[in-house]
Amino acid sequence: MPGFASEEFTMYGFAMETRFLRRLCAVVCVYISFLPLCAVSFKDALGRSVSVEKPKKVAVLQGSLASVWLCAGGEVACATADAFIEPPEVTAEKARELNKIWHTKAFSAHSAGVVTADKTESVGTMMSPNSELLLASGADFVILSANISGHKKLLPLFEAAGIPCAFFELETFSDYLAMLKICCDITEKTNLYRKNGTEIQKKCEKIVKSAQKKSVRKKPSVLLLRAFSAGASAKNSGNNMTGSLLFDLGAQNIADSDRSLNEDLSLEKIIASDPDFIFVTTMGASEEKAIAGFEKKLASSPAWSDLRAVKNGKCYILPRELFHFKPSGEKWADCYEILSGLLY
């Protein structure tokens, strides 16, 4: 029965081949289980090449950067002191008051800070993080600000210890999107980039497009000031978050055309330009002291009340919640919406 013998041989060969493939698959699976996790590689804000495998213990040395990492689904194991207390607590009553003042739904009740002491270890201050605490924490990835000298000084320490670290800028919405994309790649939660990134981008673009159509008729002139306890300074569109938002919305910042305002803020120069709007953001631990510094520097002068923006009620001290502490997620759209509503 030659036909049967041939069929039996074929079936035997098939069984042998199947067993071989199963063993090969098992070997491959074991081999893959010993391979390192796929690393995410990118250039940080200092132009450094960074490669990070999925980290287990992340240190973030600024509260605003921590909020982006959280938006990407990450956990903050270590943070600087500001992340525990800023932004300050907002009560439900205060949130309702702010929403009424600014004609928005952006404000809601929340506790202070973006992290809590029961889940996150403190590693010093934002301007001067504690290097000993950072090394002792066992952090396997550190997120730092590219604009803080105390953070840059830590780079040799992390390089010597073999701890991956990355520096980020967070002044514009584009900066936010770029950082969020990298963070979501690291956490492997790309759905959160869509939720907290591209979906918010669509909302922002809609607001910007509408504002820019209105600005074609007449670009509103603005002066952007940053107030602090010792006085105030002018900010242009390129070195300030609120400045970048105003620029996107079609406003013409007088500090862009007169760069000397940034170094030498004088009431005479402001009077000469006589902007349509004046926007003030506050910095420092005390908003009250910042406003007092602004009033002493500029607003206490009789000539201040003669400015067109002041006479028309177009001088605004913007809420710190959105315009001092960097926004994240939906709050970027809220910032655009509030400014657009004031301008147009």
Coordinates of C-alpha atoms in Angstrom, one line a residue:
M1 CA 0.0 0.0 0.0
P2 CA 2.4 2.6 -1.2
G3 CA -0.1 5.3 -1.1
F4 CA -0.8 4.8 2.6
A5 CA 2.9 4.6 3.4
S6 CA 3.5 7.9 1.7
E7 CA 0.6 9.6 3.6
E8 CA 1.9 8.2 6.9
F9 CA 5.4 9.6 6.2
T10 CA 4.0 13.0 5.3
M11 CA 1.9 13.1 8.5
Y12 CA 5.0 12.1 10.6
G13 CA 7.1 14.9 9.0
F14 CA 4.3 17.4 9.6
A15 CA 4.2 16.4 13.3
M16 CA 8.0 16.7 13.6
E17 CA 8.0 20.2 11.9
T18 CA 5.2 21.3 14.3
R19 CA 7.1 20.2 17.4
F20 CA 10.2 22.0 16.0
L21 CA 8.3 25.3 15.4
R22 CA 6.8 25.1 18.9
R23 CA 10.2 24.7 20.5
L24 CA 11.7 27.5 18.4
C25 CA 8.8 29.8 19.4
A26 CA 9.4 28.9 23.0
V27 CA 13.1 29.7 22.7
V28 CA 12.3 33.1 21.0
C29 CA 9.8 34.0 23.7
V30 CA 12.4 33.3 26.4
Y31 CA 15.0 35.3 24.6
I32 CA 12.6 38.3 24.1
S33 CA 11.8 38.2 27.8
F34 CA 15.4 39.0 28.6
L35 CA 15.6 41.9 26.1
P36 CA 15.6 45.4 27.6
L37 CA 12.5 47.5 27.3
C38 CA 12.4 49.6 24.1
A39 CA 14.0 53.0 24.9
V40 CA 12.5 56.3 23.8
S41 CA 15.1 58.6 22.2
F42 CA 14.7 62.4 21.7
K43 CA 16.5 65.7 21.9
D44 CA 15.8 67.8 25.0
A45 CA 15.6 71.6 25.2
L46 CA 19.4 71.9 25.6
G47 CA 19.9 69.9 22.4
R48 CA 21.1 66.8 24.3
S49 CA 20.4 63.4 23.0
V50 CA 18.4 61.5 25.6
S51 CA 17.5 57.9 25.7
V52 CA 15.0 56.6 28.4
E53 CA 13.7 53.1 29.0
K54 CA 10.4 53.0 30.8
P55 CA 11.4 54.5 34.2
K56 CA 10.0 53.3 37.5
K57 CA 10.9 56.2 39.8
V58 CA 10.8 59.7 38.3
A59 CA 12.0 62.9 39.9
V60 CA 10.5 66.2 38.5
L61 CA 12.2 69.4 39.7
Q62 CA 9.4 72.0 38.9
G63 CA 5.7 71.9 39.6
S64 CA 4.7 72.9 36.1
L65 CA 6.8 70.2 34.5
A66 CA 5.3 67.7 37.0
S67 CA 1.8 68.6 35.8
V68 CA 2.8 67.7 32.2
W69 CA 4.3 64.4 33.4
L70 CA 1.0 63.7 35.2
C71 CA -1.0 64.5 32.1
A72 CA 1.0 61.8 30.3
G73 CA -0.1 59.3 32.9
G74 CA 3.2 59.3 34.8
E75 CA 3.7 59.1 38.5
V76 CA 6.0 61.6 40.4
A77 CA 8.1 59.9 43.0
C78 CA 10.2 63.0 43.9
A79 CA 9.5 66.7 43.4
T80 CA 10.7 70.1 44.6
A81 CA 8.8 72.0 47.3
D82 CA 6.8 74.2 44.8
A83 CA 5.0 71.2 43.5
F84 CA 3.4 70.6 46.9
I85 CA 2.0 74.1 47.4
E86 CA 1.6 75.7 43.9
P87 CA -0.9 76.5 42.6
P88 CA -2.5 77.4 46.0
E89 CA -5.7 75.8 47.1
V90 CA -8.9 77.1 45.5
T91 CA -12.1 76.7 47.4
A92 CA -15.4 76.1 45.6
E93 CA -16.6 79.6 46.6
K94 CA -13.4 81.2 45.2
A95 CA -13.7 79.1 42.0
R96 CA -17.2 80.4 41.5
E97 CA -16.1 84.0 42.1
L98 CA -13.2 83.7 39.6
N99 CA -15.4 82.1 36.9
K100 CA -17.9 85.0 37.3
I101 CA -15.1 87.6 37.1
W102 CA -13.5 86.2 34.0
H103 CA -16.6 84.8 32.3
T104 CA -15.3 81.3 32.1
K105 CA -15.7 77.8 33.5
A106 CA -11.9 77.4 33.8
F107 CA -11.7 77.5 37.6
S108 CA -12.6 74.6 39.9
A109 CA -12.0 73.8 43.5
H110 CA -8.7 71.9 44.2
S111 CA -6.2 71.4 46.9
A112 CA -2.7 73.0 46.9
G113 CA 0.0 71.8 44.6
V114 CA 0.1 69.1 41.9
V115 CA 1.5 66.3 44.1
T116 CA 1.0 65.2 47.7
A117 CA 3.4 64.3 50.5
D118 CA 1.9 60.8 51.0
K119 CA 2.9 59.8 47.5
T120 CA 5.9 62.0 46.6
E121 CA 9.2 62.7 48.3
S122 CA 10.4 66.3 48.6
V123 CA 13.9 66.9 47.2
G124 CA 14.6 70.6 48.0
T125 CA 13.5 73.8 46.4
M126 CA 12.8 74.5 42.7
M127 CA 15.8 76.9 42.3
S128 CA 18.2 74.7 44.3
P129 CA 17.2 71.1 44.4
N130 CA 19.1 68.9 47.0
S131 CA 21.5 66.7 45.1
E132 CA 22.1 64.3 48.0
L133 CA 18.4 63.7 48.4
L134 CA 18.0 63.2 44.7
L135 CA 20.8 60.6 44.6
A136 CA 19.5 58.8 47.7
S137 CA 16.0 58.7 46.3
G138 CA 16.9 56.1 43.7
A139 CA 15.3 58.1 40.9
D140 CA 16.0 56.5 37.5
F141 CA 14.8 59.5 35.4
V142 CA 14.9 63.2 36.2
I143 CA 12.9 66.0 34.5
L144 CA 14.4 69.5 34.8
S145 CA 13.8 73.0 33.5
A146 CA 16.1 74.4 30.8
N147 CA 15.6 77.9 32.2
I148 CA 16.9 77.3 35.8
S149 CA 20.6 77.6 36.3
G150 CA 20.4 75.4 39.5
H151 CA 19.0 72.6 37.4
K152 CA 21.8 72.9 34.7
K153 CA 24.4 72.6 37.5
L154 CA 23.1 69.2 38.4
L155 CA 23.8 67.7 34.9
P156 CA 27.4 66.5 35.6
L157 CA 26.1 64.8 38.8
F158 CA 23.4 62.8 36.9
E159 CA 25.8 62.0 34.1
A160 CA 28.4 60.7 36.5
A161 CA 25.8 58.6 38.3
G162 CA 24.4 57.3 35.0
I163 CA 20.9 58.6 35.7
P164 CA 19.0 59.7 32.5
C165 CA 17.8 63.3 32.7
A166 CA 16.0 65.7 30.3
F167 CA 15.6 69.4 30.2
F168 CA 12.4 71.0 29.0
E169 CA 11.1 74.5 28.2
L170 CA 7.5 75.3 28.9
E171 CA 6.7 78.8 27.8
T172 CA 4.4 78.2 24.8
F173 CA 1.6 75.8 23.8
S174 CA 4.0 74.3 21.3
D175 CA 6.5 73.7 24.1
Y176 CA 3.7 71.9 26.1
L177 CA 2.7 69.7 23.1
A178 CA 6.4 68.8 22.4
M179 CA 7.0 67.8 26.1
L180 CA 3.7 66.0 26.4
K181 CA 4.4 63.9 23.3
I182 CA 7.8 62.8 24.7
C183 CA 6.3 62.0 28.1
C184 CA 3.5 60.0 26.5
D185 CA 6.0 58.0 24.5
I186 CA 7.9 57.2 27.7
T187 CA 4.8 56.2 29.6
E188 CA 3.5 54.3 26.5
K189 CA 0.1 56.1 27.0
T190 CA -0.4 57.6 23.6
N191 CA -4.1 57.9 24.2
L192 CA -3.3 60.7 26.7
Y193 CA -1.5 62.6 24.1
R194 CA -4.7 62.6 22.1
K195 CA -6.8 63.6 25.1
N196 CA -4.5 66.2 26.7
G197 CA -2.7 67.3 23.5
T198 CA -4.2 67.1 20.0
E199 CA -7.8 67.5 21.2
I200 CA -6.8 70.6 23.2
Q201 CA -4.9 71.8 20.2
K202 CA -8.0 71.8 18.1
K203 CA -9.8 73.9 20.6
C204 CA -6.9 76.4 20.8
E205 CA -6.7 76.6 17.0
K206 CA -10.4 77.3 16.7
I207 CA -10.1 80.2 19.2
V208 CA -7.0 81.6 17.6
K209 CA -8.5 81.4 14.1
S210 CA -11.5 83.3 15.2
A211 CA -9.4 86.0 16.9
Q212 CA -7.0 86.4 14.0
K213 CA -10.0 87.1 11.7
K214 CA -11.0 89.9 14.0
S215 CA -7.5 91.3 14.2
V216 CA -7.4 91.8 10.4
R217 CA -9.5 94.9 10.8
K218 CA -7.4 96.3 13.6
K219 CA -4.6 94.7 15.6
P220 CA -5.1 95.6 19.3
S221 CA -1.9 97.1 20.8
V222 CA -1.0 95.7 24.2
L223 CA 1.5 96.2 27.0
L224 CA 2.3 93.0 28.9
L225 CA 3.8 93.6 32.4
R226 CA 5.1 91.2 35.0
A227 CA 4.7 92.5 38.5
F228 CA 6.8 91.5 41.5
S229 CA 7.4 92.9 45.0
A230 CA 10.2 95.2 43.8
G231 CA 8.3 96.7 40.8
A232 CA 7.4 95.6 37.3
S233 CA 9.0 94.7 34.0
A234 CA 7.7 94.6 30.4
K235 CA 7.6 91.2 28.7
N236 CA 7.7 90.6 24.9
S237 CA 6.0 87.9 22.9
G238 CA 9.1 85.7 22.8
N239 CA 10.1 85.4 26.4
N240 CA 6.8 84.9 28.2
M241 CA 3.9 82.5 28.1
T242 CA 1.2 85.1 28.2
G243 CA 3.1 87.1 25.5
S244 CA 3.1 84.1 23.2
L245 CA -0.7 83.7 23.7
L246 CA -1.4 87.3 22.9
F247 CA 0.8 87.1 19.8
D248 CA -1.1 84.0 18.6
L249 CA -4.4 85.9 19.1
G250 CA -3.3 88.7 16.8
A251 CA -2.3 91.4 19.4
Q252 CA 0.6 93.7 18.8
N253 CA 2.8 93.9 21.9
I254 CA 4.6 97.3 22.1
A255 CA 7.5 95.6 23.8
D256 CA 8.1 93.6 20.6
S257 CA 8.8 96.8 18.6
D258 CA 10.5 98.7 21.4
R259 CA 12.9 96.2 23.0
S260 CA 14.3 98.9 25.3
L261 CA 11.1 98.5 27.4
N262 CA 12.3 95.2 28.6
E263 CA 15.5 96.7 30.1
D264 CA 14.3 100.1 31.0
L265 CA 10.6 100.3 31.8
S266 CA 9.5 103.9 32.0
L267 CA 6.1 105.5 32.2
E268 CA 7.2 108.0 29.5
K269 CA 7.7 105.2 27.0
I270 CA 4.4 103.6 27.9
I271 CA 2.6 107.0 27.5
A272 CA 4.3 107.5 24.1
S273 CA 2.8 104.2 22.8
D274 CA -0.5 104.5 24.7
P275 CA -1.6 100.8 24.2
D276 CA -5.2 99.7 23.9
F277 CA -4.8 97.1 26.6
I278 CA -2.5 96.5 29.5
F279 CA -2.1 93.0 30.9
V280 CA -0.4 92.3 34.2
T281 CA 0.8 89.0 35.5
T282 CA 2.2 88.6 39.0
M283 CA 5.1 86.5 40.3
G284 CA 6.6 85.7 43.6
A285 CA 5.1 84.0 46.7
S286 CA 2.7 86.9 47.5
E287 CA 0.3 88.3 44.9
E288 CA -0.5 91.2 47.2
K289 CA 3.2 92.2 47.4
A290 CA 3.5 91.9 43.6
I291 CA 0.6 94.2 43.0
A292 CA 1.9 96.7 45.6
G293 CA 5.3 96.7 43.7
F294 CA 3.5 97.3 40.4
E295 CA 1.4 100.2 41.9
K296 CA 4.5 101.8 43.4
K297 CA 6.5 101.5 40.1
L298 CA 3.7 102.7 37.7
A299 CA 0.1 102.8 38.8
S300 CA 0.6 105.3 41.6
S301 CA 1.7 108.0 39.1
P302 CA -1.1 110.5 38.1
A303 CA 0.0 110.1 34.5
W304 CA -0.9 106.4 34.7
S305 CA -4.6 107.2 34.9
D306 CA -4.4 109.2 31.6
L307 CA -3.5 106.1 29.6
R308 CA -6.1 105.0 27.2
A309 CA -6.2 101.4 28.5
V310 CA -6.7 102.6 32.1
K311 CA -9.4 105.2 31.2
N312 CA -11.3 102.6 29.2
G313 CA -11.0 99.9 31.9
K314 CA -8.8 97.8 29.8
C315 CA -6.0 97.2 32.3
Y316 CA -6.2 93.7 33.7
I317 CA -4.4 91.9 36.4
L318 CA -4.6 88.3 35.1
P319 CA -5.4 85.4 37.5
R320 CA -2.2 83.7 38.7
E321 CA -4.0 80.3 38.6
L322 CA -3.7 80.3 34.8
F323 CA -1.2 83.0 33.8
H324 CA 1.6 82.5 36.4
F325 CA 1.5 78.8 37.1
K326 CA 1.9 77.2 33.7
P327 CA -1.3 75.6 32.4
S328 CA -1.7 72.1 31.3
G329 CA -4.3 70.1 29.3
E330 CA -7.7 71.9 29.0
K331 CA -6.4 75.0 30.8
W332 CA -4.4 76.1 27.7
A333 CA -7.6 76.5 25.8
D334 CA -9.0 78.4 28.8
C335 CA -6.1 80.8 28.7
Y336 CA -6.7 81.5 25.0
E337 CA -10.4 81.9 25.5
I338 CA -10.1 84.4 28.4
L339 CA -7.5 86.6 26.5
S340 CA -9.5 86.5 23.3
G341 CA -12.7 87.5 25.1
L342 CA -10.8 90.5 26.6
L343 CA -9.3 91.6 23.3
Y344 CA -12.3 91.2 21.1

